[in-house]
PDB file of C-alpha atoms in Angstrom:
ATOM      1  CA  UNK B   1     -61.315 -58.210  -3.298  1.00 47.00           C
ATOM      2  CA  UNK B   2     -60.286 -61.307  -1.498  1.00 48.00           C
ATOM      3  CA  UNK B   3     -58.440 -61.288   1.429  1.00 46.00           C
ATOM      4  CA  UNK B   4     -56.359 -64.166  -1.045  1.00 45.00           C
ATOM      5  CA  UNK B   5     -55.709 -61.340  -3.585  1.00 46.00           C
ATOM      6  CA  UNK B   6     -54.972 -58.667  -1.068  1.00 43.00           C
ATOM      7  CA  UNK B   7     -52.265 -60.677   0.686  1.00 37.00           C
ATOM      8  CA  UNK B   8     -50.747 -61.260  -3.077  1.00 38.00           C
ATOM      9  CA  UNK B   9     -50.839 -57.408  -4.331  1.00 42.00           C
ATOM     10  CA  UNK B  10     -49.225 -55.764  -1.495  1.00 35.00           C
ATOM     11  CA  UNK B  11     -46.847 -59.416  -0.536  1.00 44.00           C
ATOM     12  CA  UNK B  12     -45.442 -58.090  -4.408  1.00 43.00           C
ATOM     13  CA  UNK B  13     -44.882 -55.027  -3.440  1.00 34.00           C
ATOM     14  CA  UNK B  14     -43.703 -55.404  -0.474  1.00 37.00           C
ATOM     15  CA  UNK B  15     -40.478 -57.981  -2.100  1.00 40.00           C
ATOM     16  CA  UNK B  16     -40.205 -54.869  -4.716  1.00 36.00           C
ATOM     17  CA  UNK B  17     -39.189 -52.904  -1.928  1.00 32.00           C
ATOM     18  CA  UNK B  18     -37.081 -55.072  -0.023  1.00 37.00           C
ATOM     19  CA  UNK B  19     -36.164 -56.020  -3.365  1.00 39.00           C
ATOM     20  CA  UNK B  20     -34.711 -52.029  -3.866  1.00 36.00           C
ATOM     21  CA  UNK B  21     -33.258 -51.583  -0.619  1.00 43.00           C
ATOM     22  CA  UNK B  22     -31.099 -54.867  -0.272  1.00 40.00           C
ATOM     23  CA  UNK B  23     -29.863 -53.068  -4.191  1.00 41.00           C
ATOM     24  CA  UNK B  24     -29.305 -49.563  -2.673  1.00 45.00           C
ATOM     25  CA  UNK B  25     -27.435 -51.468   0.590  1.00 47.00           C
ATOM     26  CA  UNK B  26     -25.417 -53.558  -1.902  1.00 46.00           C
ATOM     27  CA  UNK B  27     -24.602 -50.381  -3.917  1.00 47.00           C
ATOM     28  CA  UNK B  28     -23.643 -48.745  -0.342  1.00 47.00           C
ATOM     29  CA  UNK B  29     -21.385 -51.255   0.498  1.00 49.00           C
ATOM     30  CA  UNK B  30     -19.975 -52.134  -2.695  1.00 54.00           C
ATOM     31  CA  UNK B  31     -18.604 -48.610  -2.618  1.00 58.00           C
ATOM     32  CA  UNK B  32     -14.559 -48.017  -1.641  1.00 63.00           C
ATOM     33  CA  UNK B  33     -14.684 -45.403   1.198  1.00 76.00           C
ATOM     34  CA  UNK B  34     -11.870 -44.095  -0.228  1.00 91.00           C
ATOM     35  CA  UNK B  35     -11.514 -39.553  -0.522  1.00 94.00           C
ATOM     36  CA  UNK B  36     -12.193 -38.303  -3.321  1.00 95.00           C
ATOM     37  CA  UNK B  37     -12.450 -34.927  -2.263  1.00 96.00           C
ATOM     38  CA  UNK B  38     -11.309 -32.718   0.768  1.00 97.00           C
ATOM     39  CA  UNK B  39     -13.366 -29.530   0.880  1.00 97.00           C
ATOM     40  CA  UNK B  40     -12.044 -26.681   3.621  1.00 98.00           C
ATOM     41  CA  UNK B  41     -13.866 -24.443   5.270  1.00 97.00           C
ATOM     42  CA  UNK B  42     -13.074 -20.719   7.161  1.00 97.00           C
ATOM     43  CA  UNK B  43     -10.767 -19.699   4.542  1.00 96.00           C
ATOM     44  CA  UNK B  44     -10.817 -15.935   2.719  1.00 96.00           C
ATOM     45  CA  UNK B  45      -9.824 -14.201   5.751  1.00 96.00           C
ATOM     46  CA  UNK B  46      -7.696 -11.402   7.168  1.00 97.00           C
ATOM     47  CA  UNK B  47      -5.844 -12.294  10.377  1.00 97.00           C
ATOM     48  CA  UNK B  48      -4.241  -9.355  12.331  1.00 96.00           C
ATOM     49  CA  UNK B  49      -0.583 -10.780  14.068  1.00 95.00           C
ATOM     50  CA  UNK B  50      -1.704 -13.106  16.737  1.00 95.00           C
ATOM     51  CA  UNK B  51      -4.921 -13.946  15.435  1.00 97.00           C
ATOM     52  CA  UNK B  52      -6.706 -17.120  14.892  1.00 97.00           C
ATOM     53  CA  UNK B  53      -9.293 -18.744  12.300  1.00 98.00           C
ATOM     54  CA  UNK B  54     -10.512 -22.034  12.796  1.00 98.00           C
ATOM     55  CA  UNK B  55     -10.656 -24.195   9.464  1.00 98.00           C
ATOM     56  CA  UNK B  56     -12.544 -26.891   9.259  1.00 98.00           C
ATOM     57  CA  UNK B  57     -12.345 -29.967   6.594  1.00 97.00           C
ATOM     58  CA  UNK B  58     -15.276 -32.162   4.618  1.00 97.00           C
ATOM     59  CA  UNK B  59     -14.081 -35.538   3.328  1.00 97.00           C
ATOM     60  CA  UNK B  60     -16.306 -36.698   0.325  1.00 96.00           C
ATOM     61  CA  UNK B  61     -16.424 -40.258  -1.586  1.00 94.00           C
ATOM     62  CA  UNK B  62     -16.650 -40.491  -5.392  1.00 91.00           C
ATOM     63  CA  UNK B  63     -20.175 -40.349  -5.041  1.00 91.00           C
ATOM     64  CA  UNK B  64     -20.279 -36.960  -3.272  1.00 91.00           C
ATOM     65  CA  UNK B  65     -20.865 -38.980   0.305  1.00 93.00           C
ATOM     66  CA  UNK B  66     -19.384 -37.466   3.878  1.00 95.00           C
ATOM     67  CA  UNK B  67     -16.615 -39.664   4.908  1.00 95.00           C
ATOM     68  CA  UNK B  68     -15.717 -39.267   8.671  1.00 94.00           C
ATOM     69  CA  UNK B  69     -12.867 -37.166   9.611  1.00 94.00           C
ATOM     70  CA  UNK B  70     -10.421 -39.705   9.920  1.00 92.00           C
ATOM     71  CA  UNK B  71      -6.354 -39.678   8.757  1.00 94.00           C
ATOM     72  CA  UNK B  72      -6.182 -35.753   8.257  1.00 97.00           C
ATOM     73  CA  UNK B  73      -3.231 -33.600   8.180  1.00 97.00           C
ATOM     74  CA  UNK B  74      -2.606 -29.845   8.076  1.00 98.00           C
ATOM     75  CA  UNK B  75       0.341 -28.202   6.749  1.00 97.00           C
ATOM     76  CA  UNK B  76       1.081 -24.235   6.391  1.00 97.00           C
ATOM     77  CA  UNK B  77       2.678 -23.106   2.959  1.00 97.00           C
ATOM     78  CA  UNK B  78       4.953 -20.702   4.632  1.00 97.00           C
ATOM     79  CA  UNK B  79       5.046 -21.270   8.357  1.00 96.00           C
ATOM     80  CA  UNK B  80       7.013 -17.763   8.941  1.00 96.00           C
ATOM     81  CA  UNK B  81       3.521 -15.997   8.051  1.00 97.00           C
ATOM     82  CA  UNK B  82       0.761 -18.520  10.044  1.00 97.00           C
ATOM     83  CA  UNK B  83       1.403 -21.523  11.757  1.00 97.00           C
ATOM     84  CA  UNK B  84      -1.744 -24.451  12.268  1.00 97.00           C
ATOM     85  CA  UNK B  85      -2.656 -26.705  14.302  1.00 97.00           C
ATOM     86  CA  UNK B  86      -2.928 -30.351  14.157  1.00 96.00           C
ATOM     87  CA  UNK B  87      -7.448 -29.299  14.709  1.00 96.00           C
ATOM     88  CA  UNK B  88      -7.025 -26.462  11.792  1.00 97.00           C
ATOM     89  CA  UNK B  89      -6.420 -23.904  13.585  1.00 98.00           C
ATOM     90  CA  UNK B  90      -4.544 -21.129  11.639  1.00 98.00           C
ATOM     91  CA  UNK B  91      -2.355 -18.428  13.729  1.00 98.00           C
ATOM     92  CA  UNK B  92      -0.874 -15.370  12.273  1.00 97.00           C
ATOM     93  CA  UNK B  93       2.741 -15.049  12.013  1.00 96.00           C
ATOM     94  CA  UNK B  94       3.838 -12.421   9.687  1.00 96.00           C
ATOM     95  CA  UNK B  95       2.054 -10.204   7.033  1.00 96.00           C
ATOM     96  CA  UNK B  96       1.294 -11.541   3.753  1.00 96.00           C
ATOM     97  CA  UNK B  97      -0.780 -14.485   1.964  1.00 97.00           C
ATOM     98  CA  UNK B  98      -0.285 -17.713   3.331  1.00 97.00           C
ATOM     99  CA  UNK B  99      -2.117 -21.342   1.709  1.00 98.00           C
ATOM    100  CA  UNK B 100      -3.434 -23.981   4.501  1.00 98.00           C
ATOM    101  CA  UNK B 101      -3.466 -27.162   3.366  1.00 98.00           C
ATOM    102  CA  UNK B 102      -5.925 -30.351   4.857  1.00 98.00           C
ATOM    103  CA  UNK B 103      -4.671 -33.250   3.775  1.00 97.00           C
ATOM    104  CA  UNK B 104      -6.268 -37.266   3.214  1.00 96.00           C
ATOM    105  CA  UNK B 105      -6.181 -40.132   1.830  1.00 92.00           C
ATOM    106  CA  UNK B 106      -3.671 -38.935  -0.479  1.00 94.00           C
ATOM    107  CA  UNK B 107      -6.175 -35.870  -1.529  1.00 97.00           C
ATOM    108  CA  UNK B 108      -5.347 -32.481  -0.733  1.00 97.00           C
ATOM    109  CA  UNK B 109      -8.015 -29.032  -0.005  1.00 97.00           C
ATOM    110  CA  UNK B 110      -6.796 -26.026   0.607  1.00 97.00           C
ATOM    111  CA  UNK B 111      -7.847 -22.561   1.884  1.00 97.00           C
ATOM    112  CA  UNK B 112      -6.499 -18.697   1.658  1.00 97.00           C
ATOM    113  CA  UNK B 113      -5.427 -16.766   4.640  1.00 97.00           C
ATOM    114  CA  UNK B 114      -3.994 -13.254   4.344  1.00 97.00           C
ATOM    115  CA  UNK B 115      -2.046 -11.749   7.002  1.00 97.00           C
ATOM    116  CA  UNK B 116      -2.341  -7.771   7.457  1.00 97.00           C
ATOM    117  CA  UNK B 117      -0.734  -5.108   9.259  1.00 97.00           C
ATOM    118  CA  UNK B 118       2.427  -2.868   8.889  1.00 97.00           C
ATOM    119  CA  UNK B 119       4.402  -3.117   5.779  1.00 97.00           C
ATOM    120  CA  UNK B 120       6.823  -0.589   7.057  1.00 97.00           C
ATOM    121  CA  UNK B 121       8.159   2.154   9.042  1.00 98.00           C
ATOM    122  CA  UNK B 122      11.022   4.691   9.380  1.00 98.00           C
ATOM    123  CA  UNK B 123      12.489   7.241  11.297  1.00 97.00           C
ATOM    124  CA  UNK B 124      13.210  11.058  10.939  1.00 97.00           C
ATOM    125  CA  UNK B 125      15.928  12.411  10.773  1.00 96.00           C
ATOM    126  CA  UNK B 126      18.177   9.244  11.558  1.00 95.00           C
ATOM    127  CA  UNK B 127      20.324  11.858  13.271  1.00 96.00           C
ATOM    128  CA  UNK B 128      19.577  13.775  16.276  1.00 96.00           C
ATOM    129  CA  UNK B 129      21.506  16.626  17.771  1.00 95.00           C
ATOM    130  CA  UNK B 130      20.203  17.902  21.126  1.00 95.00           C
ATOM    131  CA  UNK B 131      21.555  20.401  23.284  1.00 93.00           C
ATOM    132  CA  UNK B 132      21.048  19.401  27.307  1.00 89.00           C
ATOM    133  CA  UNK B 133      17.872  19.721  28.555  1.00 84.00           C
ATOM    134  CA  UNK B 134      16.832  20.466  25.350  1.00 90.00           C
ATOM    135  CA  UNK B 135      13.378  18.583  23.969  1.00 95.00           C
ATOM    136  CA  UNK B 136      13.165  17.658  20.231  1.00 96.00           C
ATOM    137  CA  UNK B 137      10.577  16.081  18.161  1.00 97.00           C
ATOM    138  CA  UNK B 138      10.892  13.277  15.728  1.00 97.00           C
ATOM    139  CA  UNK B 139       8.489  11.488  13.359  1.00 97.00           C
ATOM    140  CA  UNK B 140       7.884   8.001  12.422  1.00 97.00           C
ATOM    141  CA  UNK B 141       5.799   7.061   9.293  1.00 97.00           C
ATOM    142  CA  UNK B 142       4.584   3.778   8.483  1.00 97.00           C
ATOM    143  CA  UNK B 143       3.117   2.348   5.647  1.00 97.00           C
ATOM    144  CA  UNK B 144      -0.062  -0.144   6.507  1.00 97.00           C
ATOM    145  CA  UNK B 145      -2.288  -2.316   4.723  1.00 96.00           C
ATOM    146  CA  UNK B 146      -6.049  -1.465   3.867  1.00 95.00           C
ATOM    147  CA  UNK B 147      -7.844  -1.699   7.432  1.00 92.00           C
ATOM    148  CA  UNK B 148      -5.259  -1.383   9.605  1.00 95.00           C
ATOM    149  CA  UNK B 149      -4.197   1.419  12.374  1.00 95.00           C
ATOM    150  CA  UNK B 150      -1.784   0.890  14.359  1.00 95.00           C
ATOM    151  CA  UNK B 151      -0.039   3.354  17.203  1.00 96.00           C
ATOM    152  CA  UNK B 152       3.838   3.032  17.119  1.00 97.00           C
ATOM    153  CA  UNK B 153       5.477   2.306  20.903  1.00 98.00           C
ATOM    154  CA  UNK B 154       8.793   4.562  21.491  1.00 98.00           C
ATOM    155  CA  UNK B 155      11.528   3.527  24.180  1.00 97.00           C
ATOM    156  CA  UNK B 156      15.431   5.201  24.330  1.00 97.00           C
ATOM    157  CA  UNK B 157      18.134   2.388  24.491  1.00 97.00           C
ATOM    158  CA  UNK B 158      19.760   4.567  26.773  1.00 96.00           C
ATOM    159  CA  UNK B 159      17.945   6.879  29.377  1.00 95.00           C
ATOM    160  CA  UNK B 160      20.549   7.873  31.025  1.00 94.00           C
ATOM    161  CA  UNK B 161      21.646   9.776  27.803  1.00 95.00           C
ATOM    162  CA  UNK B 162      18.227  10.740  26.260  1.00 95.00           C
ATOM    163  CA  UNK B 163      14.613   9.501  27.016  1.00 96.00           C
ATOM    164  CA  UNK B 164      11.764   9.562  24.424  1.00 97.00           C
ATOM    165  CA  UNK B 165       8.314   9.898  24.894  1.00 97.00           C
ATOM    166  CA  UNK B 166       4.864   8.363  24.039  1.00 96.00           C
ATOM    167  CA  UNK B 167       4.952  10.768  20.816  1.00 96.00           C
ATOM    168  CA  UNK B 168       8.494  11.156  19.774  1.00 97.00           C
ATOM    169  CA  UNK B 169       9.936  13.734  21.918  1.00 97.00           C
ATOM    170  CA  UNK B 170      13.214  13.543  22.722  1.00 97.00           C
ATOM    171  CA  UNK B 171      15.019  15.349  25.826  1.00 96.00           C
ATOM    172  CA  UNK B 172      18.953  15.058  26.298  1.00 95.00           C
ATOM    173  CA  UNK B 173      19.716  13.895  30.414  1.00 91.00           C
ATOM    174  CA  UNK B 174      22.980  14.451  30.376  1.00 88.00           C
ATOM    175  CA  UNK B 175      25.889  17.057  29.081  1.00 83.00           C
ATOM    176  CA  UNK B 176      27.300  14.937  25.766  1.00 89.00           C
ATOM    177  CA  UNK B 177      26.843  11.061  24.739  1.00 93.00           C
ATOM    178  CA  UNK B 178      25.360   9.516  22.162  1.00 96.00           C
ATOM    179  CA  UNK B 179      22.167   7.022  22.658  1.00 96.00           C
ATOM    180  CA  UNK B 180      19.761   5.438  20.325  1.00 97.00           C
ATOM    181  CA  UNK B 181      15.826   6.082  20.089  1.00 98.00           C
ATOM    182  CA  UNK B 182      13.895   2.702  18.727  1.00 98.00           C
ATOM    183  CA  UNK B 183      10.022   3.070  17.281  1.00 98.00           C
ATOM    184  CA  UNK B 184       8.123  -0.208  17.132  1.00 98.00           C
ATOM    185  CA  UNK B 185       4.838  -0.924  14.987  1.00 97.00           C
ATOM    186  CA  UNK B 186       4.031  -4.524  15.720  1.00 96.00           C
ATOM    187  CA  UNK B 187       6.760  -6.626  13.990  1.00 94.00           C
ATOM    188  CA  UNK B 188       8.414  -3.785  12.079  1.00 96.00           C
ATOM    189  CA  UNK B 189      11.076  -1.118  13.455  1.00 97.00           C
ATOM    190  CA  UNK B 190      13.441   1.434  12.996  1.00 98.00           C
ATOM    191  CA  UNK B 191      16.116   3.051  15.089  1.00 97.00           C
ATOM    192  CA  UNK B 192      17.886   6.867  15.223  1.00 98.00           C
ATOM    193  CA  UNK B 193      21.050   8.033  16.576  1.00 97.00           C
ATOM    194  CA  UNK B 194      20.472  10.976  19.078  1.00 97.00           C
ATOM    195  CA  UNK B 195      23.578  12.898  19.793  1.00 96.00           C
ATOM    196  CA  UNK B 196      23.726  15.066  23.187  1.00 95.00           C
ATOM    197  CA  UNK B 197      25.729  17.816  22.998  1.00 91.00           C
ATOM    198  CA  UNK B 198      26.700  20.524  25.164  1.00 88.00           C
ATOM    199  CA  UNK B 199      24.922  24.557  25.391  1.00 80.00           C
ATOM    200  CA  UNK B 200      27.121  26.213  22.495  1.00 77.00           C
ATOM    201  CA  UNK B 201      29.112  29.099  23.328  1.00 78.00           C
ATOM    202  CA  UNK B 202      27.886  32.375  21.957  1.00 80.00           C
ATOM    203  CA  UNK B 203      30.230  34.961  22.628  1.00 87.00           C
ATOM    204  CA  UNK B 204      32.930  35.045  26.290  1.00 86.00           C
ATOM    205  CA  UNK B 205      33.164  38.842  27.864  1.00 88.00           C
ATOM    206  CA  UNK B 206      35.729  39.818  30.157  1.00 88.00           C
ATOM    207  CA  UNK B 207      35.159  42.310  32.274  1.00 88.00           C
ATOM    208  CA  UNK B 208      36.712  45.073  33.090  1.00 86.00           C
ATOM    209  CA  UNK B 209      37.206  46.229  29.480  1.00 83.00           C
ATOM    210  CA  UNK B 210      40.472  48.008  30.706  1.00 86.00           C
ATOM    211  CA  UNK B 211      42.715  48.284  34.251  1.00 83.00           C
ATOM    212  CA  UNK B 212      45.927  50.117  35.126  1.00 85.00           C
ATOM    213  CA  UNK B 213      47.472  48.869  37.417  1.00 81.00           C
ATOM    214  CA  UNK B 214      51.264  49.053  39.229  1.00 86.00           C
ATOM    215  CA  UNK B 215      53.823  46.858  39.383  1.00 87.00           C
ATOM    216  CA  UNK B 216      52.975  43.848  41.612  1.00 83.00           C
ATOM    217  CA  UNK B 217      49.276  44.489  41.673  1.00 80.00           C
ATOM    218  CA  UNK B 218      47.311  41.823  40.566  1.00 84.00           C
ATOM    219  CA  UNK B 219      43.869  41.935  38.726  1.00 81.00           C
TER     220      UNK B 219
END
């Protein structure tokens, strides 16, 4: 083959190809970089109160391209149960489901967070009567979601009447009064009344059974 020939075969296919890319350029730029799609990542997790997830957001053209992640926006569907950052960062609140929203260009993606942990707890028996120095027991039951444990904390309102300790026990301090004995299981609590009352009286004896005695004499 001439050197005349050679020059011709591959100059063709060489404008072909320039030929193709200055098409897929044009198509590239002839494209609005507008979103067409927010996609959000982290979501479809349990958060404990106080926890964090990190969510993080994908902004795709019409033609499926990654836009850069310009203009976006979070918002929390119920801010009372997880609060998030202006980066996507979710924080537990309160138990229950919560929606996280990344929003731009006008086009919304969400994800689902679920917030666990007590649904409840209560007190027994929401009356206490305790005779001084007397120690009594009392019981709190809570009701959790799947997965969690959680140990209640105890304090008395009022030591100086009654104290309470790490497992419920309750001693009176003093000789009558009334105080109040709170359980705590993270954001959920219950209060009892305890009532201190004095040693009851069982029987009085006087002694001597009998006397005789003149008049004037005393006893």
């Amino acid at each position: 083959m001439s050197a005349r020939r050679s020059w011709i075969r591959w100059g063709g296919v060489g404008a072909a190809l320039c030929a193709l890319s200055l098409l897929s350029c044009k198509d590239a730029v002839m494209e609005p970089l507008t979103v067409a799609a927010v996609e959000v990542a982290g979501g479809g997790v349990n958060l404990r109160l106080g926890q964090t997830a990190q969510l993080t957001p994908t902004l795709k053209s019409t033609k499926g391209y990654v836009l850069p992640k310009v203009g976006i926006s979070w918002s929390s569907s119920d801010g009372a149960k997880a609060s998030i950052s202006s980066s996507g960062q979710v924080t537990a609140v309160s138990r229950g489901p919560v929606t996280p929203t990344a929003s731009a260009g006008g086009v919304n993606g969400t994800a689902a967070v679920t917030v666990i942990g007590v649904q409840s707890i209560a007190l027994s028996p929401e009356t206490l009567s305790v005779i001084v120095t007397q120690t009594r027991a009392m019981t709190a039951t809570t009701v959790l979601d799947p997965g969690v444990t959680v140990t209640p904390t105890w304090r008395s309102l009022d030591t100086t009447i009654a104290r309470v300790d790490t497992a419920g026990r309750v001693t009176a301090r003093t000789t009558t009064g009334f105080a109040r004995v709170e359980v705590t299981a993270e954001d959920k609590k219950d209060t009892a009344v305890v009532r201190v009352v004095p040693v009851p009286v069982v029987s009085v004896v006087v002694s001597p059974d009998t006397a005789t005695r003149t008049v004037g004499q005393t006893l």
